[in-house]
Amino acid sequence: MRSRKFLRAEQLGLRFDVPGLVAGVDEAGRGPLAGPVVAAAVILDDLQPIKGLADSKVLTPMRREKLFDEIRAKALCCCIAEASAAEIDQINILQATMLAMRRAVEGLRLKPAKVLVDGNRIPVLKVPAEAIIKGDAKVKAISAASILAKVHRDRLCLALHEQHPQYGFDGHKGYPTPEHLAALRAHGACPEHRRSFGPVRDVLPR
């Protein structure tokens, strides 16, 4: 039986090659004051390359939308998962991000032999995983995951704007812009606001 120390080492950012399918994982929505944090996992098909994959933050919204559809059509499999605002408040944003990532990987139709995660932390998984800093700009599968997560969350914010137009979610996407903070002070928090985040907590009834 493997020791706990060995199991922990296997989940760290160690360089190792495992034959088989590789999944890229990224998230969107750690910083906003409202809505879920979203994660995506993608296994690309080498026989159907996708041009223009890059970190979602450097792409225009129109380009992201087009790539979103192309990734969904050409990838071997992909999964988008969430951790809700309530879960973020319950277990904190870091752990909720790890939870969303784990849900995305476990939701893949095909089981990867290895998972590559953007950043410097990885969720606890049943397969080997490696964290890659700036991976969304270096690894195509992570780039694809970043695009899926970003577009999905932006669409959630548009739906949230329809429910609560007074906050302007269609513009700031939940981030703590001056406009969003002013709307919070004027209207209080809506059900999708993260109550554990300071600016939201400050406007809650004492």
PDB file of C-alpha atoms in Angstrom:
ATOM      1  CA  MET A   1       0.000   0.000   0.000  1.00  0.00           C
ATOM      2  CA  ARG A   2       1.352   3.418  -0.930  1.00  0.00           C
ATOM      3  CA  SER A   3       2.195   5.792   1.870  1.00  0.00           C
ATOM      4  CA  ARG A   4       0.337   9.054   2.313  1.00  0.00           C
ATOM      5  CA  LYS A   5       3.577  10.865   1.504  1.00  0.00           C
ATOM      6  CA  PHE A   6       3.864   9.056  -1.837  1.00  0.00           C
ATOM      7  CA  LEU A   7       0.259   9.786  -2.775  1.00  0.00           C
ATOM      8  CA  ARG A   8       0.766  13.470  -2.038  1.00  0.00           C
ATOM      9  CA  ALA A   9       3.933  13.580  -4.139  1.00  0.00           C
ATOM     10  CA  GLU A  10       2.124  12.022  -7.081  1.00  0.00           C
ATOM     11  CA  GLN A  11      -0.323  14.948  -7.107  1.00  0.00           C
ATOM     12  CA  LEU A  12       2.368  17.641  -7.072  1.00  0.00           C
ATOM     13  CA  GLY A  13       3.707  19.398 -10.154  1.00  0.00           C
ATOM     14  CA  LEU A  14       6.222  16.687 -11.021  1.00  0.00           C
ATOM     15  CA  ARG A  15       7.213  16.055 -14.624  1.00  0.00           C
ATOM     16  CA  PHE A  16       6.285  12.564 -15.713  1.00  0.00           C
ATOM     17  CA  ASP A  17       4.926  11.033 -18.907  1.00  0.00           C
ATOM     18  CA  VAL A  18       1.952   8.699 -18.868  1.00  0.00           C
ATOM     19  CA  PRO A  19       0.815   7.086 -22.134  1.00  0.00           C
ATOM     20  CA  GLY A  20      -2.813   7.676 -23.004  1.00  0.00           C
ATOM     21  CA  LEU A  21      -5.319  10.492 -23.172  1.00  0.00           C
ATOM     22  CA  VAL A  22      -4.412  13.866 -21.648  1.00  0.00           C
ATOM     23  CA  ALA A  23      -7.044  16.261 -20.311  1.00  0.00           C
ATOM     24  CA  GLY A  24      -6.553  19.983 -19.886  1.00  0.00           C
ATOM     25  CA  VAL A  25      -8.344  21.767 -17.024  1.00  0.00           C
ATOM     26  CA  ASP A  26      -8.930  25.432 -16.265  1.00  0.00           C
ATOM     27  CA  GLU A  27     -11.394  27.601 -14.358  1.00  0.00           C
ATOM     28  CA  ALA A  28     -13.181  30.919 -14.656  1.00  0.00           C
ATOM     29  CA  GLY A  29     -14.739  33.105 -12.006  1.00  0.00           C
ATOM     30  CA  ARG A  30     -12.581  33.027  -8.895  1.00  0.00           C
ATOM     31  CA  GLY A  31     -12.558  36.810  -8.483  1.00  0.00           C
ATOM     32  CA  PRO A  32     -16.189  37.867  -9.058  1.00  0.00           C
ATOM     33  CA  LEU A  33     -18.544  38.714  -6.206  1.00  0.00           C
ATOM     34  CA  ALA A  34     -21.437  36.670  -7.575  1.00  0.00           C
ATOM     35  CA  GLY A  35     -22.296  33.460  -9.370  1.00  0.00           C
ATOM     36  CA  PRO A  36     -20.561  30.102  -9.460  1.00  0.00           C
ATOM     37  CA  VAL A  37     -16.935  29.334 -10.175  1.00  0.00           C
ATOM     38  CA  VAL A  38     -16.782  27.314 -13.388  1.00  0.00           C
ATOM     39  CA  ALA A  39     -14.251  24.701 -14.475  1.00  0.00           C
ATOM     40  CA  ALA A  40     -13.842  22.801 -17.715  1.00  0.00           C
ATOM     41  CA  ALA A  41     -11.925  19.680 -18.702  1.00  0.00           C
ATOM     42  CA  VAL A  42     -11.078  18.913 -22.326  1.00  0.00           C
ATOM     43  CA  ILE A  43      -9.469  15.988 -24.147  1.00  0.00           C
ATOM     44  CA  LEU A  44      -8.579  17.157 -27.640  1.00  0.00           C
ATOM     45  CA  ASP A  45      -8.547  14.990 -30.754  1.00  0.00           C
ATOM     46  CA  ASP A  46      -5.121  15.065 -32.446  1.00  0.00           C
ATOM     47  CA  LEU A  47      -6.810  14.140 -35.721  1.00  0.00           C
ATOM     48  CA  GLN A  48      -9.011  17.241 -35.597  1.00  0.00           C
ATOM     49  CA  PRO A  49      -6.722  20.153 -34.680  1.00  0.00           C
ATOM     50  CA  ILE A  50      -8.296  23.458 -33.708  1.00  0.00           C
ATOM     51  CA  LYS A  51      -6.571  26.625 -34.901  1.00  0.00           C
ATOM     52  CA  GLY A  52      -6.296  29.682 -32.713  1.00  0.00           C
ATOM     53  CA  LEU A  53      -6.456  28.099 -29.268  1.00  0.00           C
ATOM     54  CA  ALA A  54      -5.061  30.506 -26.681  1.00  0.00           C
ATOM     55  CA  ASP A  55      -5.635  31.819 -23.186  1.00  0.00           C
ATOM     56  CA  SER A  56      -9.275  32.916 -23.196  1.00  0.00           C
ATOM     57  CA  LYS A  57      -8.342  36.291 -21.702  1.00  0.00           C
ATOM     58  CA  VAL A  58      -6.452  37.350 -24.844  1.00  0.00           C
ATOM     59  CA  LEU A  59      -9.285  36.431 -27.236  1.00  0.00           C
ATOM     60  CA  THR A  60     -12.189  38.645 -28.239  1.00  0.00           C
ATOM     61  CA  PRO A  61     -15.671  37.592 -27.064  1.00  0.00           C
ATOM     62  CA  MET A  62     -16.656  36.753 -30.657  1.00  0.00           C
ATOM     63  CA  ARG A  63     -13.565  34.587 -31.152  1.00  0.00           C
ATOM     64  CA  ARG A  64     -14.197  32.800 -27.862  1.00  0.00           C
ATOM     65  CA  GLU A  65     -17.765  32.043 -28.898  1.00  0.00           C
ATOM     66  CA  LYS A  66     -16.642  30.554 -32.221  1.00  0.00           C
ATOM     67  CA  LEU A  67     -13.928  28.475 -30.564  1.00  0.00           C
ATOM     68  CA  PHE A  68     -16.406  27.315 -27.907  1.00  0.00           C
ATOM     69  CA  ASP A  69     -18.566  25.722 -30.593  1.00  0.00           C
ATOM     70  CA  GLU A  70     -15.560  24.279 -32.435  1.00  0.00           C
ATOM     71  CA  ILE A  71     -14.115  22.750 -29.269  1.00  0.00           C
ATOM     72  CA  ARG A  72     -17.453  21.166 -28.408  1.00  0.00           C
ATOM     73  CA  ALA A  73     -17.668  19.740 -31.940  1.00  0.00           C
ATOM     74  CA  LYS A  74     -14.111  18.466 -32.376  1.00  0.00           C
ATOM     75  CA  ALA A  75     -12.821  17.453 -28.924  1.00  0.00           C
ATOM     76  CA  LEU A  76     -12.839  13.771 -28.045  1.00  0.00           C
ATOM     77  CA  CYS A  77     -14.785  14.782 -24.950  1.00  0.00           C
ATOM     78  CA  CYS A  78     -15.249  17.726 -22.635  1.00  0.00           C
ATOM     79  CA  CYS A  79     -17.123  18.604 -19.479  1.00  0.00           C
ATOM     80  CA  ILE A  80     -18.089  21.911 -17.871  1.00  0.00           C
ATOM     81  CA  ALA A  81     -18.817  21.919 -14.140  1.00  0.00           C
ATOM     82  CA  GLU A  82     -19.616  24.459 -11.446  1.00  0.00           C
ATOM     83  CA  ALA A  83     -19.385  25.110  -7.741  1.00  0.00           C
ATOM     84  CA  SER A  84     -22.212  27.383  -6.631  1.00  0.00           C
ATOM     85  CA  ALA A  85     -22.048  30.643  -4.719  1.00  0.00           C
ATOM     86  CA  ALA A  86     -23.447  28.793  -1.701  1.00  0.00           C
ATOM     87  CA  GLU A  87     -20.671  26.199  -1.927  1.00  0.00           C
ATOM     88  CA  ILE A  88     -18.085  28.976  -2.255  1.00  0.00           C
ATOM     89  CA  ASP A  89     -19.427  30.546   0.945  1.00  0.00           C
ATOM     90  CA  GLN A  90     -19.387  27.194   2.704  1.00  0.00           C
ATOM     91  CA  ILE A  91     -15.907  25.903   1.819  1.00  0.00           C
ATOM     92  CA  ASN A  92     -14.101  29.059   0.479  1.00  0.00           C
ATOM     93  CA  ILE A  93     -13.258  30.007  -3.097  1.00  0.00           C
ATOM     94  CA  LEU A  94     -10.068  27.943  -3.386  1.00  0.00           C
ATOM     95  CA  GLN A  95     -11.715  24.717  -2.269  1.00  0.00           C
ATOM     96  CA  ALA A  96     -14.769  25.451  -4.419  1.00  0.00           C
ATOM     97  CA  THR A  97     -12.486  25.907  -7.426  1.00  0.00           C
ATOM     98  CA  MET A  98     -10.855  22.547  -6.715  1.00  0.00           C
ATOM     99  CA  LEU A  99     -14.326  21.011  -6.369  1.00  0.00           C
ATOM    100  CA  ALA A 100     -15.462  22.381  -9.737  1.00  0.00           C
ATOM    101  CA  MET A 101     -12.269  21.095 -11.367  1.00  0.00           C
ATOM    102  CA  ARG A 102     -12.741  17.645  -9.884  1.00  0.00           C
ATOM    103  CA  ARG A 103     -16.348  17.573 -11.083  1.00  0.00           C
ATOM    104  CA  ALA A 104     -15.215  18.537 -14.582  1.00  0.00           C
ATOM    105  CA  VAL A 105     -12.614  15.765 -14.755  1.00  0.00           C
ATOM    106  CA  GLU A 106     -14.954  13.168 -13.288  1.00  0.00           C
ATOM    107  CA  GLY A 107     -17.633  14.212 -15.769  1.00  0.00           C
ATOM    108  CA  LEU A 108     -15.519  13.362 -18.812  1.00  0.00           C
ATOM    109  CA  ARG A 109     -16.950  10.560 -20.955  1.00  0.00           C
ATOM    110  CA  LEU A 110     -13.438   9.159 -21.424  1.00  0.00           C
ATOM    111  CA  LYS A 111     -11.006   8.651 -18.558  1.00  0.00           C
ATOM    112  CA  PRO A 112      -7.716  10.493 -19.065  1.00  0.00           C
ATOM    113  CA  ALA A 113      -4.374   8.917 -18.233  1.00  0.00           C
ATOM    114  CA  LYS A 114      -3.100  12.300 -17.077  1.00  0.00           C
ATOM    115  CA  VAL A 115      -4.585  15.694 -16.223  1.00  0.00           C
ATOM    116  CA  LEU A 116      -2.849  19.033 -16.815  1.00  0.00           C
ATOM    117  CA  VAL A 117      -4.200  21.903 -14.712  1.00  0.00           C
ATOM    118  CA  ASP A 118      -3.587  25.602 -15.205  1.00  0.00           C
ATOM    119  CA  GLY A 119      -1.932  27.302 -12.233  1.00  0.00           C
ATOM    120  CA  ASN A 120       0.020  26.043  -9.259  1.00  0.00           C
ATOM    121  CA  ARG A 121      -2.601  23.924  -7.490  1.00  0.00           C
ATOM    122  CA  ILE A 122      -4.474  20.802  -8.477  1.00  0.00           C
ATOM    123  CA  PRO A 123      -7.566  19.073  -7.121  1.00  0.00           C
ATOM    124  CA  VAL A 124      -7.452  15.628  -5.577  1.00  0.00           C
ATOM    125  CA  LEU A 125      -8.071  13.248  -8.476  1.00  0.00           C
ATOM    126  CA  LYS A 126      -8.048   9.525  -9.147  1.00  0.00           C
ATOM    127  CA  VAL A 127      -5.559   9.989 -11.999  1.00  0.00           C
ATOM    128  CA  PRO A 128      -2.080  11.555 -12.119  1.00  0.00           C
ATOM    129  CA  ALA A 129      -2.176  15.332 -12.398  1.00  0.00           C
ATOM    130  CA  GLU A 130       0.298  18.125 -12.995  1.00  0.00           C
ATOM    131  CA  ALA A 131      -0.030  21.865 -12.389  1.00  0.00           C
ATOM    132  CA  ILE A 132       1.359  24.138 -15.099  1.00  0.00           C
ATOM    133  CA  ILE A 133       1.763  27.847 -14.394  1.00  0.00           C
ATOM    134  CA  LYS A 134       0.393  29.877 -17.329  1.00  0.00           C
ATOM    135  CA  GLY A 135      -0.724  26.580 -18.805  1.00  0.00           C
ATOM    136  CA  ASP A 136      -3.612  28.282 -20.600  1.00  0.00           C
ATOM    137  CA  ALA A 137      -1.014  29.908 -22.865  1.00  0.00           C
ATOM    138  CA  LYS A 138       1.242  26.847 -23.200  1.00  0.00           C
ATOM    139  CA  VAL A 139      -0.965  23.754 -23.493  1.00  0.00           C
ATOM    140  CA  LYS A 140      -3.702  23.578 -26.141  1.00  0.00           C
ATOM    141  CA  ALA A 141      -5.983  21.373 -24.046  1.00  0.00           C
ATOM    142  CA  ILE A 142      -5.786  23.851 -21.158  1.00  0.00           C
ATOM    143  CA  SER A 143      -6.421  26.736 -23.571  1.00  0.00           C
ATOM    144  CA  ALA A 144      -9.527  24.912 -24.784  1.00  0.00           C
ATOM    145  CA  ALA A 145     -10.677  24.371 -21.204  1.00  0.00           C
ATOM    146  CA  SER A 146     -10.157  28.058 -20.388  1.00  0.00           C
ATOM    147  CA  ILE A 147     -12.335  29.041 -23.355  1.00  0.00           C
ATOM    148  CA  LEU A 148     -15.147  26.662 -22.400  1.00  0.00           C
ATOM    149  CA  ALA A 149     -15.128  27.825 -18.783  1.00  0.00           C
ATOM    150  CA  LYS A 150     -15.004  31.539 -19.686  1.00  0.00           C
ATOM    151  CA  VAL A 151     -17.787  31.424 -22.292  1.00  0.00           C
ATOM    152  CA  HIS A 152     -20.017  29.275 -20.071  1.00  0.00           C
ATOM    153  CA  ARG A 153     -19.625  31.652 -17.139  1.00  0.00           C
ATOM    154  CA  ASP A 154     -20.190  34.737 -19.276  1.00  0.00           C
ATOM    155  CA  ARG A 155     -23.445  33.196 -20.486  1.00  0.00           C
ATOM    156  CA  LEU A 156     -24.471  32.562 -16.893  1.00  0.00           C
ATOM    157  CA  CYS A 157     -23.843  36.227 -16.138  1.00  0.00           C
ATOM    158  CA  LEU A 158     -26.064  37.282 -19.053  1.00  0.00           C
ATOM    159  CA  ALA A 159     -28.841  35.102 -17.639  1.00  0.00           C
ATOM    160  CA  LEU A 160     -28.211  36.581 -14.195  1.00  0.00           C
ATOM    161  CA  HIS A 161     -28.515  40.070 -15.691  1.00  0.00           C
ATOM    162  CA  GLU A 162     -31.977  39.196 -17.001  1.00  0.00           C
ATOM    163  CA  GLN A 163     -33.037  38.201 -13.490  1.00  0.00           C
ATOM    164  CA  HIS A 164     -31.368  41.131 -11.708  1.00  0.00           C
ATOM    165  CA  PRO A 165     -30.733  43.929 -14.254  1.00  0.00           C
ATOM    166  CA  GLN A 166     -30.061  46.512 -11.550  1.00  0.00           C
ATOM    167  CA  TYR A 167     -26.570  45.089 -10.939  1.00  0.00           C
ATOM    168  CA  GLY A 168     -25.261  45.186 -14.521  1.00  0.00           C
ATOM    169  CA  PHE A 169     -23.952  41.619 -14.647  1.00  0.00           C
ATOM    170  CA  ASP A 170     -23.928  41.757 -18.451  1.00  0.00           C
ATOM    171  CA  GLY A 171     -21.102  44.284 -18.282  1.00  0.00           C
ATOM    172  CA  HIS A 172     -18.845  43.531 -15.313  1.00  0.00           C
ATOM    173  CA  LYS A 173     -19.634  39.774 -15.172  1.00  0.00           C
ATOM    174  CA  GLY A 174     -19.701  39.909 -11.386  1.00  0.00           C
ATOM    175  CA  TYR A 175     -16.271  41.458 -10.856  1.00  0.00           C
ATOM    176  CA  PRO A 176     -15.945  44.205  -8.205  1.00  0.00           C
ATOM    177  CA  THR A 177     -16.000  47.189 -10.549  1.00  0.00           C
ATOM    178  CA  PRO A 178     -17.017  50.624  -9.221  1.00  0.00           C
ATOM    179  CA  GLU A 179     -20.399  50.181 -10.947  1.00  0.00           C
ATOM    180  CA  HIS A 180     -20.974  46.812  -9.305  1.00  0.00           C
ATOM    181  CA  LEU A 181     -19.971  48.088  -5.868  1.00  0.00           C
ATOM    182  CA  ALA A 182     -22.300  51.067  -6.254  1.00  0.00           C
ATOM    183  CA  ALA A 183     -25.166  48.756  -7.228  1.00  0.00           C
ATOM    184  CA  LEU A 184     -24.458  46.599  -4.180  1.00  0.00           C
ATOM    185  CA  ARG A 185     -24.667  49.600  -1.903  1.00  0.00           C
ATOM    186  CA  ALA A 186     -27.873  50.762  -3.557  1.00  0.00           C
ATOM    187  CA  HIS A 187     -29.722  47.442  -3.803  1.00  0.00           C
ATOM    188  CA  GLY A 188     -28.040  45.079  -1.356  1.00  0.00           C
ATOM    189  CA  ALA A 189     -27.103  41.529  -2.325  1.00  0.00           C
ATOM    190  CA  CYS A 190     -29.064  39.212  -4.600  1.00  0.00           C
ATOM    191  CA  PRO A 191     -29.274  35.442  -3.969  1.00  0.00           C
ATOM    192  CA  GLU A 192     -26.322  34.768  -6.298  1.00  0.00           C
ATOM    193  CA  HIS A 193     -23.907  37.083  -4.483  1.00  0.00           C
ATOM    194  CA  ARG A 194     -21.091  35.410  -2.565  1.00  0.00           C
ATOM    195  CA  ARG A 195     -21.752  36.379   1.029  1.00  0.00           C
ATOM    196  CA  SER A 196     -18.286  35.406   2.242  1.00  0.00           C
ATOM    197  CA  PHE A 197     -16.680  38.056   0.023  1.00  0.00           C
ATOM    198  CA  GLY A 198     -15.969  41.338   1.816  1.00  0.00           C
ATOM    199  CA  PRO A 199     -17.823  43.825  -0.427  1.00  0.00           C
ATOM    200  CA  VAL A 200     -20.944  41.651  -0.285  1.00  0.00           C
ATOM    201  CA  ARG A 201     -20.649  40.993   3.435  1.00  0.00           C
ATOM    202  CA  ASP A 202     -20.417  44.732   4.034  1.00  0.00           C
ATOM    203  CA  VAL A 203     -23.897  45.380   2.606  1.00  0.00           C
ATOM    204  CA  LEU A 204     -25.673  42.520   4.371  1.00  0.00           C
ATOM    205  CA  PRO A 205     -28.040  43.364   7.228  1.00  0.00           C
ATOM    206  CA  ARG A 206     -26.256  43.322  10.542  1.00  0.00           C
TER     207      ARG A 206
END
